[in-house]
Amino acid sequence: MTEPHSGDTSDTDAEWLEYGRWLFAQACEFKIGAVQMGQIPPSDVTEIAFAGRSNVGKSSLINALTGRNTLARTSHTPGRTQQINFFLLGERLSLVDLPGYGYAKASKTKVAAWNRLIRDYLRGRPNLRRVCVLIDCRHGLKPSDHDVMTMLDDAAVSYQVVLTKTDKIKPDALAKTMAKLQDELVKHVACHPEVMLTSSHKKAGVEHMRAALAELTGEGPARQ
């Protein structure tokens, strides 16, 4: 599991874990749901975007990170997030929930519109520090994931793979998925080399993900 610092837990690690806990406990509010570029708000804070196939658990992970059950809408019906949703956390960090991709029942016209909106957003956000590409650990990389990762490589946007639903797979199967995934990620130039392992249901990996994302703000424990 990815942690904010490598090696044994140290005082510095503990400070970042506490800072991440503090940051994600701050007031978090929904700002806007954009369906076209003209609706996307300007941003003067660090942005972290969450991308993934429909029903991969994006909304559940955002809720787990912020400790709120209903901040981001979750649904058992894939493809419900059809806009770019912006959330402002503690006036320091913008969390961006991108439309789910790879949903077969969505019309080709709608999928094309979603993809165009996502591409335009990614090209025009100078404060976007990282895209978290969520992958269901039970299924691994799908062709649509490869397409998004290639798009991020071409746009020179830093991204990191986050495996979700790790509570739903056995350890040996997870290890095989990780090994196959690592072999693939070295081919992608904009991909962060470490993979985060998470379970929104069990809250596994959540505190370490908070700390890692908190580091991207350029602030730190001393500025709490």
mmCIF file of C-alpha atoms in Angstrom:
data_model
loop_
_atom_site.group_PDB
_atom_site.id
_atom_site.type_symbol
_atom_site.label_atom_id
_atom_site.label_comp_id
_atom_site.label_asym_id
_atom_site.label_seq_id
_atom_site.Cartn_x
_atom_site.Cartn_y
_atom_site.Cartn_z
ATOM 1 C CA MET A 1 0.000 0.000 0.000
ATOM 2 C CA THR A 2 1.321 3.414 -0.912
ATOM 3 C CA GLU A 3 2.183 5.663 2.023
ATOM 4 C CA PRO A 4 3.258 9.307 1.918
ATOM 5 C CA HIS A 5 6.859 8.389 2.763
ATOM 6 C CA SER A 6 8.797 5.172 2.265
ATOM 7 C CA GLY A 7 10.463 3.177 5.011
ATOM 8 C CA ASP A 8 9.439 2.677 8.602
ATOM 9 C CA THR A 9 6.901 4.981 10.224
ATOM 10 C CA SER A 10 8.700 8.068 11.554
ATOM 11 C CA ASP A 11 7.758 11.299 13.290
ATOM 12 C CA THR A 12 7.538 12.901 9.838
ATOM 13 C CA ASP A 13 5.157 10.196 8.612
ATOM 14 C CA ALA A 14 2.982 10.672 11.672
ATOM 15 C CA GLU A 15 2.893 14.430 11.098
ATOM 16 C CA TRP A 16 1.708 13.993 7.511
ATOM 17 C CA LEU A 17 -0.900 11.440 8.529
ATOM 18 C CA GLU A 18 -2.212 13.886 11.117
ATOM 19 C CA TYR A 19 -2.124 16.772 8.648
ATOM 20 C CA GLY A 20 -4.039 14.692 6.118
ATOM 21 C CA ARG A 21 -6.608 13.781 8.757
ATOM 22 C CA TRP A 22 -6.928 17.456 9.738
ATOM 23 C CA LEU A 23 -7.204 18.720 6.163
ATOM 24 C CA PHE A 24 -9.876 16.242 5.120
ATOM 25 C CA ALA A 25 -11.865 17.011 8.285
ATOM 26 C CA GLN A 26 -12.265 20.639 7.175
ATOM 27 C CA ALA A 27 -15.502 21.982 5.755
ATOM 28 C CA CYS A 28 -16.120 20.532 2.304
ATOM 29 C CA GLU A 29 -18.797 21.926 0.048
ATOM 30 C CA PHE A 30 -20.153 21.152 -3.371
ATOM 31 C CA LYS A 31 -19.391 24.084 -5.674
ATOM 32 C CA ILE A 32 -20.809 23.233 -9.083
ATOM 33 C CA GLY A 33 -21.591 20.440 -11.511
ATOM 34 C CA ALA A 34 -20.295 21.423 -14.948
ATOM 35 C CA VAL A 35 -21.628 19.931 -18.169
ATOM 36 C CA GLN A 36 -19.684 22.262 -20.456
ATOM 37 C CA MET A 37 -16.382 24.112 -20.291
ATOM 38 C CA GLY A 38 -18.022 27.487 -19.778
ATOM 39 C CA GLN A 39 -19.388 26.284 -16.427
ATOM 40 C CA ILE A 40 -16.053 25.132 -15.006
ATOM 41 C CA PRO A 41 -15.034 27.538 -12.231
ATOM 42 C CA PRO A 42 -11.610 29.172 -12.007
ATOM 43 C CA SER A 43 -9.374 27.708 -9.333
ATOM 44 C CA ASP A 44 -6.627 29.254 -7.246
ATOM 45 C CA VAL A 45 -6.088 26.183 -5.066
ATOM 46 C CA THR A 46 -4.568 22.765 -5.737
ATOM 47 C CA GLU A 47 -6.889 20.421 -7.628
ATOM 48 C CA ILE A 48 -7.053 16.635 -7.407
ATOM 49 C CA ALA A 49 -9.288 14.876 -9.920
ATOM 50 C CA PHE A 50 -10.807 11.412 -9.641
ATOM 51 C CA ALA A 51 -11.345 9.394 -12.815
ATOM 52 C CA GLY A 52 -12.475 5.839 -13.406
ATOM 53 C CA ARG A 53 -14.885 3.497 -15.069
ATOM 54 C CA SER A 54 -18.515 3.772 -14.098
ATOM 55 C CA ASN A 55 -19.259 2.027 -10.797
ATOM 56 C CA VAL A 56 -15.562 1.830 -9.822
ATOM 57 C CA GLY A 57 -16.303 3.653 -6.563
ATOM 58 C CA LYS A 58 -15.235 7.258 -7.196
ATOM 59 C CA SER A 59 -18.021 8.847 -5.177
ATOM 60 C CA SER A 60 -17.625 6.323 -2.358
ATOM 61 C CA LEU A 61 -13.897 7.059 -2.129
ATOM 62 C CA ILE A 62 -14.444 10.835 -2.055
ATOM 63 C CA ASN A 63 -17.001 10.326 0.719
ATOM 64 C CA ALA A 64 -14.575 8.100 2.644
ATOM 65 C CA LEU A 65 -11.712 10.589 2.302
ATOM 66 C CA THR A 66 -13.823 13.462 3.597
ATOM 67 C CA GLY A 67 -15.627 11.394 6.216
ATOM 68 C CA ARG A 68 -19.018 12.326 4.768
ATOM 69 C CA ASN A 69 -21.513 9.748 3.619
ATOM 70 C CA THR A 70 -23.447 11.911 1.198
ATOM 71 C CA LEU A 71 -21.024 14.538 -0.108
ATOM 72 C CA ALA A 72 -20.587 12.860 -3.479
ATOM 73 C CA ARG A 73 -23.614 11.065 -4.854
ATOM 74 C CA THR A 74 -23.274 7.295 -5.027
ATOM 75 C CA SER A 75 -25.491 5.004 -7.039
ATOM 76 C CA HIS A 76 -25.836 1.341 -7.891
ATOM 77 C CA THR A 77 -26.685 2.456 -11.430
ATOM 78 C CA PRO A 78 -23.486 2.948 -13.465
ATOM 79 C CA GLY A 79 -23.159 6.152 -15.423
ATOM 80 C CA ARG A 80 -25.084 8.440 -13.050
ATOM 81 C CA THR A 81 -22.245 10.977 -12.732
ATOM 82 C CA GLN A 82 -22.702 12.818 -16.022
ATOM 83 C CA GLN A 83 -20.963 16.069 -15.143
ATOM 84 C CA ILE A 84 -17.718 17.294 -13.627
ATOM 85 C CA ASN A 85 -18.459 17.869 -9.943
ATOM 86 C CA PHE A 86 -16.290 20.285 -7.967
ATOM 87 C CA PHE A 87 -15.912 20.185 -4.176
ATOM 88 C CA LEU A 88 -13.889 22.710 -2.174
ATOM 89 C CA LEU A 89 -12.127 21.348 0.906
ATOM 90 C CA GLY A 90 -11.113 23.803 3.615
ATOM 91 C CA GLU A 91 -10.454 26.568 1.066
ATOM 92 C CA ARG A 92 -7.174 24.706 0.298
ATOM 93 C CA LEU A 93 -7.965 21.804 -1.993
ATOM 94 C CA SER A 94 -10.419 21.218 -4.822
ATOM 95 C CA LEU A 95 -11.657 17.649 -5.299
ATOM 96 C CA VAL A 96 -12.991 16.991 -8.788
ATOM 97 C CA ASP A 97 -15.243 14.027 -9.568
ATOM 98 C CA LEU A 98 -15.025 13.318 -13.308
ATOM 99 C CA PRO A 99 -17.785 11.516 -15.246
ATOM 100 C CA GLY A 100 -17.427 7.753 -15.223
ATOM 101 C CA TYR A 101 -16.246 6.231 -18.485
ATOM 102 C CA GLY A 102 -16.683 2.860 -20.126
ATOM 103 C CA TYR A 103 -20.417 2.519 -19.497
ATOM 104 C CA ALA A 104 -21.717 0.409 -22.385
ATOM 105 C CA LYS A 105 -25.382 1.476 -22.079
ATOM 106 C CA ALA A 106 -24.647 5.172 -22.526
ATOM 107 C CA SER A 107 -25.183 6.439 -26.060
ATOM 108 C CA LYS A 108 -22.133 6.999 -28.236
ATOM 109 C CA THR A 109 -23.065 10.665 -28.515
ATOM 110 C CA LYS A 110 -23.175 11.076 -24.740
ATOM 111 C CA VAL A 111 -19.915 9.175 -24.229
ATOM 112 C CA ALA A 112 -18.225 11.347 -26.856
ATOM 113 C CA ALA A 113 -19.506 14.493 -25.128
ATOM 114 C CA TRP A 114 -18.237 13.281 -21.722
ATOM 115 C CA ASN A 115 -14.827 12.416 -23.162
ATOM 116 C CA ARG A 116 -14.546 15.770 -24.937
ATOM 117 C CA LEU A 117 -15.434 17.634 -21.730
ATOM 118 C CA ILE A 118 -12.866 15.639 -19.732
ATOM 119 C CA ARG A 119 -10.135 16.262 -22.334
ATOM 120 C CA ASP A 120 -10.870 19.990 -22.422
ATOM 121 C CA TYR A 121 -10.833 20.168 -18.617
ATOM 122 C CA LEU A 122 -7.512 18.324 -18.355
ATOM 123 C CA ARG A 123 -5.846 20.614 -20.885
ATOM 124 C CA GLY A 124 -6.950 23.811 -19.190
ATOM 125 C CA ARG A 125 -6.239 23.370 -15.464
ATOM 126 C CA PRO A 126 -2.827 24.681 -14.418
ATOM 127 C CA ASN A 127 -3.562 23.955 -10.736
ATOM 128 C CA LEU A 128 -4.380 20.299 -11.417
ATOM 129 C CA ARG A 129 -1.643 18.477 -9.535
ATOM 130 C CA ARG A 130 -2.791 14.897 -9.997
ATOM 131 C CA VAL A 131 -5.491 12.687 -11.425
ATOM 132 C CA CYS A 132 -6.339 9.612 -9.373
ATOM 133 C CA VAL A 133 -7.258 6.888 -11.865
ATOM 134 C CA LEU A 134 -9.414 4.404 -9.983
ATOM 135 C CA ILE A 135 -9.323 0.739 -10.988
ATOM 136 C CA ASP A 136 -11.531 -1.981 -9.530
ATOM 137 C CA CYS A 137 -8.969 -4.478 -8.198
ATOM 138 C CA ARG A 138 -11.231 -7.400 -9.147
ATOM 139 C CA HIS A 139 -11.117 -6.522 -12.832
ATOM 140 C CA GLY A 140 -7.770 -4.830 -13.411
ATOM 141 C CA LEU A 141 -7.092 -2.564 -16.367
ATOM 142 C CA LYS A 142 -9.706 -2.449 -19.118
ATOM 143 C CA PRO A 143 -9.288 -0.983 -22.624
ATOM 144 C CA SER A 144 -11.061 2.220 -21.558
ATOM 145 C CA ASP A 145 -8.555 2.606 -18.682
ATOM 146 C CA HIS A 146 -5.680 2.293 -21.150
ATOM 147 C CA ASP A 147 -7.323 4.962 -23.323
ATOM 148 C CA VAL A 148 -7.602 7.408 -20.422
ATOM 149 C CA MET A 149 -4.046 6.753 -19.267
ATOM 150 C CA THR A 150 -2.740 7.331 -22.787
ATOM 151 C CA MET A 151 -4.731 10.564 -22.966
ATOM 152 C CA LEU A 152 -3.157 11.703 -19.675
ATOM 153 C CA ASP A 153 0.311 10.750 -20.944
ATOM 154 C CA ASP A 154 -0.252 12.798 -24.107
ATOM 155 C CA ALA A 155 -1.508 15.771 -22.071
ATOM 156 C CA ALA A 156 1.472 15.470 -19.660
ATOM 157 C CA VAL A 157 -0.909 15.355 -16.696
ATOM 158 C CA SER A 158 0.470 13.524 -13.649
ATOM 159 C CA TYR A 159 -1.734 10.648 -12.527
ATOM 160 C CA GLN A 160 -1.685 7.812 -10.030
ATOM 161 C CA VAL A 161 -3.538 4.508 -10.099
ATOM 162 C CA VAL A 162 -5.743 3.765 -7.103
ATOM 163 C CA LEU A 163 -7.074 0.236 -6.694
ATOM 164 C CA THR A 164 -10.546 0.195 -5.149
ATOM 165 C CA LYS A 165 -12.677 -2.449 -3.398
ATOM 166 C CA THR A 166 -9.670 -4.333 -2.017
ATOM 167 C CA ASP A 167 -11.929 -5.885 0.629
ATOM 168 C CA LYS A 168 -13.648 -7.864 -2.124
ATOM 169 C CA ILE A 169 -10.623 -9.837 -3.322
ATOM 170 C CA LYS A 170 -8.352 -12.433 -1.744
ATOM 171 C CA PRO A 171 -4.730 -11.447 -0.987
ATOM 172 C CA ASP A 172 -3.188 -13.813 -3.539
ATOM 173 C CA ALA A 173 -5.470 -12.546 -6.294
ATOM 174 C CA LEU A 174 -4.678 -8.958 -5.306
ATOM 175 C CA ALA A 175 -0.947 -9.690 -5.473
ATOM 176 C CA LYS A 176 -1.336 -11.046 -9.016
ATOM 177 C CA THR A 177 -3.315 -7.978 -10.053
ATOM 178 C CA MET A 178 -0.630 -5.723 -8.578
ATOM 179 C CA ALA A 179 2.202 -7.542 -10.372
ATOM 180 C CA LYS A 180 0.428 -7.331 -13.729
ATOM 181 C CA LEU A 181 -0.439 -3.697 -13.118
ATOM 182 C CA GLN A 182 3.113 -2.680 -12.258
ATOM 183 C CA ASP A 183 4.363 -4.244 -15.484
ATOM 184 C CA GLU A 184 1.905 -2.100 -17.413
ATOM 185 C CA LEU A 185 2.431 1.188 -15.566
ATOM 186 C CA VAL A 186 6.119 1.459 -16.472
ATOM 187 C CA LYS A 187 4.964 2.012 -20.063
ATOM 188 C CA HIS A 188 3.130 5.222 -19.130
ATOM 189 C CA VAL A 189 5.334 8.292 -18.817
ATOM 190 C CA ALA A 190 2.986 10.475 -16.742
ATOM 191 C CA CYS A 191 2.010 7.754 -14.281
ATOM 192 C CA HIS A 192 3.190 7.920 -10.676
ATOM 193 C CA PRO A 193 5.117 4.687 -10.004
ATOM 194 C CA GLU A 194 3.312 3.761 -6.776
ATOM 195 C CA VAL A 195 -0.187 2.295 -6.609
ATOM 196 C CA MET A 196 -2.588 3.089 -3.781
ATOM 197 C CA LEU A 197 -4.741 0.289 -2.353
ATOM 198 C CA THR A 198 -8.083 1.316 -0.902
ATOM 199 C CA SER A 199 -11.384 0.048 0.382
ATOM 200 C CA SER A 200 -14.037 2.692 0.993
ATOM 201 C CA HIS A 201 -16.155 0.145 2.842
ATOM 202 C CA LYS A 202 -13.396 -0.908 5.252
ATOM 203 C CA LYS A 203 -11.624 2.502 5.143
ATOM 204 C CA ALA A 204 -8.415 0.655 4.254
ATOM 205 C CA GLY A 205 -5.727 2.919 2.806
ATOM 206 C CA VAL A 206 -7.844 6.029 3.344
ATOM 207 C CA GLU A 207 -5.631 7.764 5.920
ATOM 208 C CA HIS A 208 -2.494 7.213 3.829
ATOM 209 C CA MET A 209 -4.255 8.525 0.737
ATOM 210 C CA ARG A 210 -5.315 11.630 2.670
ATOM 211 C CA ALA A 211 -1.698 12.242 3.666
ATOM 212 C CA ALA A 212 -0.387 11.704 0.124
ATOM 213 C CA LEU A 213 -2.937 14.093 -1.374
ATOM 214 C CA ALA A 214 -2.359 16.644 1.385
ATOM 215 C CA GLU A 215 1.318 16.771 0.404
ATOM 216 C CA LEU A 216 0.324 17.918 -3.078
ATOM 217 C CA THR A 217 -1.106 21.178 -1.684
ATOM 218 C CA GLY A 218 2.406 22.495 -1.114
ATOM 219 C CA GLU A 219 1.535 23.213 2.489
ATOM 220 C CA GLY A 220 2.191 20.990 5.473
ATOM 221 C CA PRO A 221 1.806 20.236 9.155
ATOM 222 C CA ALA A 222 3.488 23.498 10.207
ATOM 223 C CA ARG A 223 0.801 25.511 8.362
ATOM 224 C CA GLN A 224 -2.121 23.743 9.983
#
